[in-house]
Amino acid sequence: MSETYDVVIMGGGAAGLSAALVLARARRRVAVVGGGAPRNAPAEHMHGFLSRDGMPPAQLLAAGAEEAAGYGAEVISDVVVGAERVGESEFVLRLRGGATLRARRLLVATGLRDELPRLPGVRERWGRDVLHCPYCHGYEVRDQPLGVLGGREPGASARAVHLALLLPQWSDDVILFPNTMPLSDDDRARLDARGVRVLDGEVARFVVQDRLRGVELADGRAVPRTAMFVAPTFRANDDVLVALGCAFDDSGWVVTDATGRTSVAGVWAAGNVSDPAAQVISAAGAGSTAAIAINGDLVSADVTVPAR
């Protein structure tokens, strides 16, 4: 049986649930379709979210789902596997579990996935003492021996150098391991000016013994470190946006306006699916902004001016 909603939100993270709360309080019929582990599931705590600093990510999402449901939003544990427009003003969504949903407007808040370097120990300790965001985790590893891993994928050099230049705010013991990444003379000069050591040589593995202990190079050198920062490659979970024909920029990210509106009428995007730099609190804000714009768009569609 097909259900019809004012808005279906794909993604049960901070952006999606924030939008659901705003729309449900606006007395819209809303469904949130969210399944699978959120991107920050490996982390024990999230930080930088005013009034919720240090809260486990799963606890925030559970509270958000409960709040949205309290105003009538339906939270569905499933995944959208197909989406298409029907006519001028409706979308049909197919869920993995077999259900079909109909919606007047869509908000895609399906986030992104981190593609990690293929080194032993990286995925095992990801989100614990192998990290990517100093604003999220830097304070927790302050004054410790820290490292940054470079790589050879496109953009790796700039991201690794950027991380290494940031980290001395949290520790005066920071080493950049370029690994297979070339470093320019200018990069080396800037790192030196910031007090960051550079240790050349290919990295063989991260040494893990119940927690991260250090970095082992291919030549056998072992360097003690208690936390490592890596710059993963971000891949948006944007299959639905692609299927609906949304425009993407040269970097491969969906094009939106300031409210999250895409190039396809009736479709919005919010959170990490459209902004890889968004943290939890900014993703939640983007969801709220999109929800207000979506409600306004529905109001405009519902206004019928009598002919004179």
Short mmCIF file of N, CA and C in Angstrom, two decimals, residues 18-99:
data_model
loop_
_atom_site.label_atom_id
_atom_site.label_comp_id
_atom_site.label_asym_id
_atom_site.label_seq_id
_atom_site.Cartn_x
_atom_site.Cartn_y
_atom_site.Cartn_z
N SER A 18 16.52 16.90 12.30
CA SER A 18 16.26 18.32 12.56
C SER A 18 15.18 18.83 11.62
N ALA A 19 15.27 18.46 10.35
CA ALA A 19 14.25 18.86 9.38
C ALA A 19 12.90 18.26 9.73
N ALA A 20 12.90 17.01 10.14
CA ALA A 20 11.65 16.34 10.49
C ALA A 20 10.97 17.04 11.67
N LEU A 21 11.75 17.46 12.65
CA LEU A 21 11.19 18.14 13.82
C LEU A 21 10.52 19.45 13.41
N VAL A 22 11.21 20.24 12.57
CA VAL A 22 10.64 21.52 12.14
C VAL A 22 9.37 21.31 11.32
N LEU A 23 9.40 20.37 10.39
CA LEU A 23 8.26 20.13 9.53
C LEU A 23 7.08 19.54 10.28
N ALA A 24 7.35 18.63 11.21
CA ALA A 24 6.27 18.05 12.00
C ALA A 24 5.61 19.10 12.88
N ARG A 25 6.41 20.00 13.43
CA ARG A 25 5.86 21.09 14.23
C ARG A 25 5.07 22.08 13.36
N ALA A 26 5.36 22.11 12.06
CA ALA A 26 4.58 22.91 11.12
C ALA A 26 3.34 22.14 10.64
N ARG A 27 3.11 20.99 11.25
CA ARG A 27 1.92 20.15 11.00
C ARG A 27 1.90 19.58 9.59
N ARG A 28 3.10 19.34 9.07
CA ARG A 28 3.23 18.62 7.80
C ARG A 28 3.26 17.12 8.07
N ARG A 29 2.78 16.34 7.11
CA ARG A 29 2.91 14.89 7.23
C ARG A 29 4.28 14.50 6.71
N VAL A 30 5.09 13.95 7.60
CA VAL A 30 6.51 13.73 7.32
C VAL A 30 6.89 12.30 7.64
N ALA A 31 7.72 11.73 6.77
CA ALA A 31 8.34 10.44 7.06
C ALA A 31 9.85 10.60 6.95
N VAL A 32 10.56 10.00 7.89
CA VAL A 32 12.02 9.95 7.86
C VAL A 32 12.42 8.50 7.61
N VAL A 33 13.13 8.26 6.52
CA VAL A 33 13.60 6.92 6.20
C VAL A 33 15.09 6.86 6.51
N GLY A 34 15.44 6.13 7.55
CA GLY A 34 16.84 6.05 7.95
C GLY A 34 17.22 4.64 8.33
N GLY A 35 18.24 4.13 7.71
CA GLY A 35 18.72 2.78 8.03
C GLY A 35 20.23 2.73 7.94
N GLY A 36 20.83 1.82 8.68
CA GLY A 36 22.28 1.68 8.66
C GLY A 36 22.94 2.55 9.71
N ALA A 37 24.24 2.32 9.91
CA ALA A 37 25.00 3.04 10.92
C ALA A 37 25.36 4.43 10.41
N PRO A 38 25.22 5.47 11.25
CA PRO A 38 25.65 6.80 10.84
C PRO A 38 27.16 6.88 10.69
N ARG A 39 27.62 7.90 9.98
CA ARG A 39 29.04 8.06 9.71
C ARG A 39 29.87 8.10 10.99
N ASN A 40 29.36 8.76 12.04
CA ASN A 40 30.14 8.91 13.26
C ASN A 40 29.89 7.80 14.27
N ALA A 41 29.32 6.69 13.82
CA ALA A 41 29.04 5.58 14.74
C ALA A 41 30.27 5.06 15.48
N PRO A 42 31.46 5.01 14.85
CA PRO A 42 32.63 4.49 15.60
C PRO A 42 33.07 5.38 16.76
N ALA A 43 32.69 6.67 16.75
CA ALA A 43 33.12 7.59 17.79
C ALA A 43 32.29 7.38 19.06
N GLU A 44 32.96 7.40 20.21
CA GLU A 44 32.26 7.23 21.47
C GLU A 44 31.49 8.48 21.87
N HIS A 45 31.98 9.64 21.46
CA HIS A 45 31.35 10.90 21.84
C HIS A 45 31.44 11.87 20.68
N MET A 46 30.51 12.81 20.64
CA MET A 46 30.58 13.91 19.68
C MET A 46 30.86 15.19 20.46
N HIS A 47 31.45 16.16 19.76
CA HIS A 47 31.83 17.40 20.43
C HIS A 47 31.50 18.60 19.57
N GLY A 48 31.43 19.76 20.23
CA GLY A 48 31.15 20.99 19.52
C GLY A 48 29.68 21.26 19.29
N PHE A 49 28.80 20.44 19.86
CA PHE A 49 27.36 20.63 19.72
C PHE A 49 26.87 21.28 21.02
N LEU A 50 26.51 22.55 20.94
CA LEU A 50 26.13 23.31 22.12
C LEU A 50 25.05 22.59 22.92
N SER A 51 25.31 22.41 24.21
CA SER A 51 24.42 21.75 25.19
C SER A 51 24.46 20.23 25.09
N ARG A 52 25.14 19.69 24.09
CA ARG A 52 25.21 18.23 23.93
C ARG A 52 26.65 17.75 23.78
N ASP A 53 27.60 18.58 24.16
CA ASP A 53 29.01 18.23 24.02
C ASP A 53 29.33 16.98 24.84
N GLY A 54 29.96 16.01 24.20
CA GLY A 54 30.33 14.77 24.88
C GLY A 54 29.28 13.69 24.82
N MET A 55 28.13 13.96 24.24
CA MET A 55 27.07 12.96 24.14
C MET A 55 27.43 11.89 23.11
N PRO A 56 27.16 10.61 23.38
CA PRO A 56 27.36 9.59 22.35
C PRO A 56 26.47 9.87 21.13
N PRO A 57 26.99 9.72 19.92
CA PRO A 57 26.20 10.03 18.73
C PRO A 57 24.86 9.30 18.68
N ALA A 58 24.85 8.02 19.05
CA ALA A 58 23.61 7.26 18.99
C ALA A 58 22.55 7.83 19.93
N GLN A 59 23.00 8.38 21.04
CA GLN A 59 22.06 8.95 22.01
C GLN A 59 21.40 10.21 21.45
N LEU A 60 22.18 11.03 20.74
CA LEU A 60 21.60 12.22 20.11
C LEU A 60 20.54 11.83 19.08
N LEU A 61 20.84 10.83 18.26
CA LEU A 61 19.90 10.43 17.22
C LEU A 61 18.64 9.82 17.82
N ALA A 62 18.79 9.04 18.88
CA ALA A 62 17.62 8.46 19.53
C ALA A 62 16.73 9.56 20.10
N ALA A 63 17.35 10.56 20.72
CA ALA A 63 16.57 11.67 21.27
C ALA A 63 15.89 12.46 20.16
N GLY A 64 16.60 12.68 19.06
CA GLY A 64 16.03 13.41 17.94
C GLY A 64 14.86 12.68 17.32
N ALA A 65 15.00 11.37 17.14
CA ALA A 65 13.90 10.59 16.58
C ALA A 65 12.67 10.63 17.48
N GLU A 66 12.91 10.55 18.78
CA GLU A 66 11.79 10.59 19.74
C GLU A 66 11.10 11.95 19.71
N GLU A 67 11.88 13.02 19.62
CA GLU A 67 11.29 14.35 19.57
C GLU A 67 10.45 14.53 18.30
N ALA A 68 11.01 14.14 17.15
CA ALA A 68 10.27 14.29 15.89
C ALA A 68 9.00 13.45 15.90
N ALA A 69 9.11 12.21 16.39
CA ALA A 69 7.93 11.34 16.45
C ALA A 69 6.87 11.90 17.39
N GLY A 70 7.30 12.61 18.42
CA GLY A 70 6.36 13.20 19.36
C GLY A 70 5.45 14.22 18.72
N TYR A 71 5.87 14.80 17.61
CA TYR A 71 5.04 15.75 16.89
C TYR A 71 4.36 15.11 15.68
N GLY A 72 4.48 13.81 15.54
CA GLY A 72 3.76 13.11 14.48
C GLY A 72 4.57 12.64 13.31
N ALA A 73 5.88 12.93 13.27
CA ALA A 73 6.70 12.41 12.17
C ALA A 73 6.82 10.90 12.29
N GLU A 74 6.82 10.23 11.16
CA GLU A 74 6.99 8.78 11.14
C GLU A 74 8.46 8.46 10.83
N VAL A 75 9.06 7.70 11.71
CA VAL A 75 10.45 7.32 11.54
C VAL A 75 10.50 5.87 11.10
N ILE A 76 10.99 5.63 9.90
CA ILE A 76 10.97 4.31 9.28
C ILE A 76 12.41 3.79 9.18
N SER A 77 12.66 2.63 9.74
CA SER A 77 13.99 2.03 9.66
C SER A 77 14.10 1.23 8.37
N ASP A 78 14.58 1.87 7.35
CA ASP A 78 14.69 1.24 6.03
C ASP A 78 15.60 2.12 5.18
N VAL A 79 15.78 1.74 3.93
CA VAL A 79 16.64 2.48 3.01
C VAL A 79 15.91 2.66 1.69
N VAL A 80 15.98 3.87 1.14
CA VAL A 80 15.40 4.13 -0.19
C VAL A 80 16.31 3.54 -1.25
N VAL A 81 15.76 2.70 -2.11
CA VAL A 81 16.56 2.06 -3.17
C VAL A 81 16.17 2.55 -4.56
N GLY A 82 15.11 3.36 -4.64
CA GLY A 82 14.69 3.89 -5.93
C GLY A 82 13.81 5.10 -5.75
N ALA A 83 13.98 6.08 -6.64
CA ALA A 83 13.17 7.29 -6.56
C ALA A 83 12.91 7.81 -7.96
N GLU A 84 11.68 8.25 -8.20
CA GLU A 84 11.35 8.84 -9.49
C GLU A 84 10.23 9.86 -9.33
N ARG A 85 10.20 10.81 -10.25
CA ARG A 85 9.13 11.79 -10.25
C ARG A 85 7.94 11.24 -11.01
N VAL A 86 6.75 11.48 -10.49
CA VAL A 86 5.51 11.09 -11.15
C VAL A 86 4.70 12.36 -11.39
N GLY A 87 4.52 12.73 -12.63
CA GLY A 87 3.82 13.97 -12.92
C GLY A 87 4.65 15.17 -12.54
N GLU A 88 3.97 16.30 -12.25
CA GLU A 88 4.66 17.54 -11.97
C GLU A 88 4.96 17.75 -10.49
N SER A 89 4.24 17.05 -9.62
CA SER A 89 4.34 17.44 -8.20
C SER A 89 4.38 16.27 -7.23
N GLU A 90 4.85 15.11 -7.68
CA GLU A 90 4.89 13.98 -6.76
C GLU A 90 6.09 13.08 -7.07
N PHE A 91 6.60 12.48 -6.02
CA PHE A 91 7.71 11.54 -6.16
C PHE A 91 7.28 10.19 -5.59
N VAL A 92 7.80 9.13 -6.19
CA VAL A 92 7.55 7.78 -5.70
C VAL A 92 8.89 7.18 -5.27
N LEU A 93 8.91 6.67 -4.04
CA LEU A 93 10.12 6.08 -3.48
C LEU A 93 9.89 4.61 -3.19
N ARG A 94 10.87 3.79 -3.54
CA ARG A 94 10.81 2.37 -3.23
C ARG A 94 11.81 2.08 -2.12
N LEU A 95 11.35 1.36 -1.11
CA LEU A 95 12.21 1.02 0.01
C LEU A 95 12.72 -0.40 -0.12
N ARG A 96 13.86 -0.65 0.49
CA ARG A 96 14.47 -1.98 0.42
C ARG A 96 13.53 -3.05 0.96
N GLY A 97 12.77 -2.69 1.99
CA GLY A 97 11.85 -3.65 2.59
C GLY A 97 10.61 -3.94 1.78
N GLY A 98 10.41 -3.25 0.64
CA GLY A 98 9.28 -3.52 -0.24
C GLY A 98 8.20 -2.46 -0.23
N ALA A 99 8.21 -1.56 0.73
CA ALA A 99 7.18 -0.52 0.81
C ALA A 99 7.42 0.54 -0.26
#
